[in-house]
Amino acid sequence: MTIQIHDLRFVPLIEEADVRLRVEAMGKELQEKLGDKNPLFISILSGAFVFAADLFRAFESPCEIGFVKLASYAGTRSTGEVQTVMGLSKNLEGRHLVVVEDIIDTGRTLHYFLEHLQAQKPASVTTITFLRKPDALEFPVQVDMVGFDIENKFVVGYGLDYDDIGRNIKGIYVLETN
Ligand code: IMP
Ligand code: MG
């Protein structure tokens, strides 16, 4: 089944059921690692909010969540700059942080953000992304958990948008080629 968003057509890439299974498995892994640490999840808005909500609820021990807004994309292309549009109000010193990202493309957003976090002396930083495009990577980023590695193509769904549309699609859809 193809879907149309604005001027572009998208075809299925990852089914909703596979998304759910993978996110539950990631939540369990995180639980084993940080179950007794009262971790602070940091969700990067807007794209990661859907994944973060599911991952957060797959974690069964006490934990907290906060949100930051960073922006580097306009339409289907990276603008080459990362802006902090909204920051965190919590003190991060000594905290176990879980950085939750929707997708790592060039790595620019996370590279910039992780540097900013390390300066605030957290006890640990665990970095998790739902999707990663290994062929698009330009900035070094240490990632601890990846949901799925995908081809270097534009995708929507599960929080990811094309000019603000598509975030509520339950699976992942990829730009149709030809
Ligand atoms: P990076 O800084 O180049 O790694 O880009 C990361 C951000 O760009 C993500 O948090 C997304 O918001 C956005 N992005 C990258 N690739 C895609 C895509 O295929 N679809 C939708 N948004 C994307
Ligand atoms: Mg986006």
Short mmCIF file of C-alpha atoms and ligand atoms in Angstrom, two decimals:
data_model
loop_
_atom_site.label_atom_id
_atom_site.label_comp_id
_atom_site.label_asym_id
_atom_site.label_seq_id
_atom_site.Cartn_x
_atom_site.Cartn_y
_atom_site.Cartn_z
CA MET A 1 0.00 0.00 0.00
CA THR A 2 1.45 3.41 -0.93
CA ILE A 3 0.65 6.68 0.82
CA GLN A 4 0.79 10.21 -0.49
CA ILE A 5 2.15 13.12 1.58
CA HIS A 6 2.19 16.53 -0.06
CA ASP A 7 3.87 15.89 -3.46
CA LEU A 8 5.60 12.58 -2.58
CA ARG A 9 4.65 8.89 -2.47
CA PHE A 10 5.87 6.49 0.21
CA VAL A 11 5.88 2.67 0.42
CA PRO A 12 5.99 0.40 3.52
CA LEU A 13 9.42 -0.32 5.01
CA ILE A 14 8.90 -1.53 8.61
CA GLU A 15 5.53 -2.88 9.79
CA GLU A 16 3.86 -1.68 12.95
CA ALA A 17 4.16 -5.14 14.59
CA ASP A 18 7.92 -5.22 13.99
CA VAL A 19 8.26 -1.71 15.40
CA ARG A 20 6.46 -2.78 18.55
CA LEU A 21 8.55 -5.95 19.04
CA ARG A 22 11.81 -4.08 18.58
CA VAL A 23 10.89 -1.26 20.95
CA GLU A 24 9.83 -3.71 23.65
CA ALA A 25 13.16 -5.54 23.30
CA MET A 26 15.06 -2.24 23.58
CA GLY A 27 13.07 -1.32 26.69
CA LYS A 28 13.99 -4.65 28.32
CA GLU A 29 17.67 -4.16 27.52
CA LEU A 30 17.54 -0.70 29.04
CA GLN A 31 15.73 -2.02 32.09
CA GLU A 32 18.56 -4.52 32.70
CA LYS A 33 21.17 -1.81 32.32
CA LEU A 34 19.59 1.07 34.29
CA GLY A 35 16.71 -0.48 36.28
CA ASP A 36 18.02 0.74 39.67
CA LYS A 37 19.39 4.10 38.52
CA ASN A 38 16.30 6.32 38.22
CA PRO A 39 17.42 7.36 34.72
CA LEU A 40 16.41 10.64 33.12
CA PHE A 41 15.17 10.06 29.58
CA ILE A 42 15.79 13.02 27.28
CA SER A 43 13.60 12.98 24.21
CA ILE A 44 14.65 15.11 21.27
CA LEU A 45 11.56 16.83 19.86
CA SER A 46 9.68 16.68 17.74
CA GLY A 47 10.45 13.42 15.92
CA ALA A 48 11.45 11.24 18.90
CA PHE A 49 8.34 11.81 21.01
CA VAL A 50 6.49 8.72 19.74
CA PHE A 51 9.46 6.36 20.19
CA ALA A 52 10.33 7.96 23.55
CA ALA A 53 6.78 7.43 24.85
CA ASP A 54 6.88 3.71 23.98
CA LEU A 55 10.45 3.17 25.22
CA PHE A 56 9.71 5.06 28.45
CA ARG A 57 6.70 2.86 29.16
CA ALA A 58 8.67 -0.31 28.37
CA PHE A 59 10.93 0.70 31.28
CA GLU A 60 9.32 -0.62 34.47
CA SER A 61 11.28 0.99 37.32
CA PRO A 62 11.13 4.61 38.48
CA CYS A 63 12.41 6.99 35.80
CA GLU A 64 11.97 10.58 34.62
CA ILE A 65 11.60 12.22 31.25
CA GLY A 66 12.46 15.64 29.86
CA PHE A 67 12.33 17.19 26.39
CA VAL A 68 14.60 19.31 24.25
CA LYS A 69 13.89 20.74 20.85
CA LEU A 70 16.70 20.84 18.31
CA ALA A 71 16.09 21.57 14.67
CA SER A 72 18.23 20.93 11.59
CA TYR A 73 15.75 19.86 8.92
CA ALA A 74 13.53 21.72 6.44
CA GLY A 75 11.49 19.51 4.11
CA THR A 76 13.52 16.42 3.17
CA ARG A 77 16.96 18.09 3.46
CA SER A 78 19.27 18.92 6.36
CA THR A 79 19.89 22.66 6.60
CA GLY A 80 23.39 22.09 8.01
CA GLU A 81 22.78 23.92 11.27
CA VAL A 82 21.53 22.69 14.63
CA GLN A 83 19.47 25.08 16.72
CA THR A 84 18.37 24.59 20.34
CA VAL A 85 14.82 25.82 20.22
CA MET A 86 13.89 24.61 23.73
CA GLY A 87 16.25 23.43 26.50
CA LEU A 88 16.08 21.31 29.69
CA SER A 89 15.38 22.88 33.07
CA LYS A 90 16.76 19.96 35.16
CA ASN A 91 20.20 19.69 36.75
CA LEU A 92 21.99 16.84 34.92
CA GLU A 93 25.02 16.49 37.17
CA GLY A 94 25.39 12.93 38.49
CA ARG A 95 22.31 11.72 36.60
CA HIS A 96 22.09 8.65 34.39
CA LEU A 97 20.83 10.02 31.08
CA VAL A 98 19.09 8.14 28.27
CA VAL A 99 19.13 10.23 25.12
CA VAL A 100 16.30 9.17 22.81
CA GLU A 101 16.49 10.09 19.13
CA ASP A 102 14.16 9.15 16.27
CA ILE A 103 16.79 8.86 13.55
CA ILE A 104 20.50 9.44 13.04
CA ASP A 105 21.12 10.73 9.54
CA THR A 106 24.33 12.80 9.28
CA GLY A 107 24.76 12.55 13.06
CA ARG A 108 25.02 16.33 13.33
CA THR A 109 22.15 16.74 15.80
CA LEU A 110 23.38 14.09 18.26
CA HIS A 111 27.04 15.00 17.93
CA TYR A 112 26.23 18.57 18.91
CA PHE A 113 23.80 17.61 21.66
CA LEU A 114 26.01 14.93 23.30
CA GLU A 115 28.87 17.44 23.60
CA HIS A 116 26.50 19.85 25.29
CA LEU A 117 25.34 17.11 27.74
CA GLN A 118 28.84 15.90 28.64
CA ALA A 119 29.72 19.42 29.75
CA GLN A 120 27.05 19.11 32.48
CA LYS A 121 28.82 16.14 34.15
CA PRO A 122 26.17 13.39 34.07
CA ALA A 123 27.02 10.03 35.75
CA SER A 124 26.40 8.24 32.42
CA VAL A 125 24.90 8.84 28.99
CA THR A 126 23.16 6.03 27.10
CA THR A 127 22.28 6.98 23.55
CA ILE A 128 19.40 5.29 21.77
CA THR A 129 18.06 5.86 18.30
CA PHE A 130 15.10 4.16 16.66
CA LEU A 131 16.55 4.40 13.13
CA ARG A 132 20.03 5.00 11.73
CA LYS A 133 21.25 5.60 8.17
CA PRO A 134 24.87 4.33 8.33
CA ASP A 135 25.66 5.54 4.79
CA ALA A 136 24.67 9.13 5.62
CA LEU A 137 26.87 9.50 8.71
CA GLU A 138 29.21 12.52 8.66
CA PHE A 139 29.72 13.27 12.36
CA PRO A 140 31.13 10.79 14.89
CA VAL A 141 28.47 9.66 17.39
CA GLN A 142 28.69 6.90 19.97
CA VAL A 143 25.33 5.07 19.91
CA ASP A 144 24.52 2.35 22.44
CA MET A 145 21.30 0.97 20.95
CA VAL A 146 19.82 1.11 17.43
CA GLY A 147 16.32 -0.07 16.54
CA PHE A 148 16.94 -0.55 12.81
CA ASP A 149 19.69 0.39 10.39
CA ILE A 150 18.14 1.55 7.09
CA GLU A 151 19.24 2.66 3.64
CA ASN A 152 20.04 6.30 3.00
CA LYS A 153 16.50 7.21 1.90
CA PHE A 154 13.92 9.59 3.33
CA VAL A 155 11.38 7.92 5.65
CA VAL A 156 8.22 8.93 7.51
CA GLY A 157 6.08 7.46 10.30
CA TYR A 158 6.43 6.62 14.00
CA GLY A 159 7.13 10.27 14.83
CA LEU A 160 9.05 11.13 11.63
CA ASP A 161 7.57 13.74 9.33
CA TYR A 162 7.74 15.17 5.86
CA ASP A 163 7.03 18.89 6.34
CA ASP A 164 5.06 18.14 9.53
CA ILE A 165 2.88 15.39 8.06
CA GLY A 166 3.24 11.63 8.71
CA ARG A 167 4.17 11.54 12.39
CA ASN A 168 1.04 9.57 13.34
CA ILE A 169 1.63 6.78 10.81
CA LYS A 170 2.18 3.61 12.84
CA GLY A 171 4.85 1.86 10.75
CA ILE A 172 7.80 3.28 8.78
CA TYR A 173 7.33 4.26 5.12
CA VAL A 174 10.10 5.07 2.65
CA LEU A 175 10.14 7.44 -0.31
CA GLU A 176 9.15 5.60 -3.46
CA THR A 177 11.93 5.58 -6.05
CA ASN A 178 11.29 5.70 -9.88
P1 IMP B 1 21.04 14.48 11.61
O1 IMP B 1 21.38 15.62 12.51
O2 IMP B 1 21.48 14.71 10.20
O3 IMP B 1 21.50 13.14 12.13
O4 IMP B 1 19.47 14.47 11.47
C1 IMP B 1 18.66 14.07 12.48
C2 IMP B 1 17.29 14.69 12.39
O5 IMP B 1 16.90 14.95 11.05
C3 IMP B 1 16.29 13.71 12.95
O6 IMP B 1 16.08 13.92 14.32
C4 IMP B 1 15.05 13.97 12.09
O7 IMP B 1 14.25 14.95 12.69
C5 IMP B 1 15.58 14.49 10.78
N1 IMP B 1 15.64 13.41 9.75
C6 IMP B 1 16.73 12.78 9.27
N2 IMP B 1 16.42 11.85 8.35
C7 IMP B 1 15.07 11.89 8.24
C8 IMP B 1 14.12 11.12 7.45
O8 IMP B 1 14.47 10.22 6.66
N3 IMP B 1 12.81 11.45 7.63
C9 IMP B 1 12.38 12.42 8.47
N4 IMP B 1 13.23 13.15 9.25
C10 IMP B 1 14.56 12.88 9.13
MG MG B 2 11.88 16.33 11.38
#
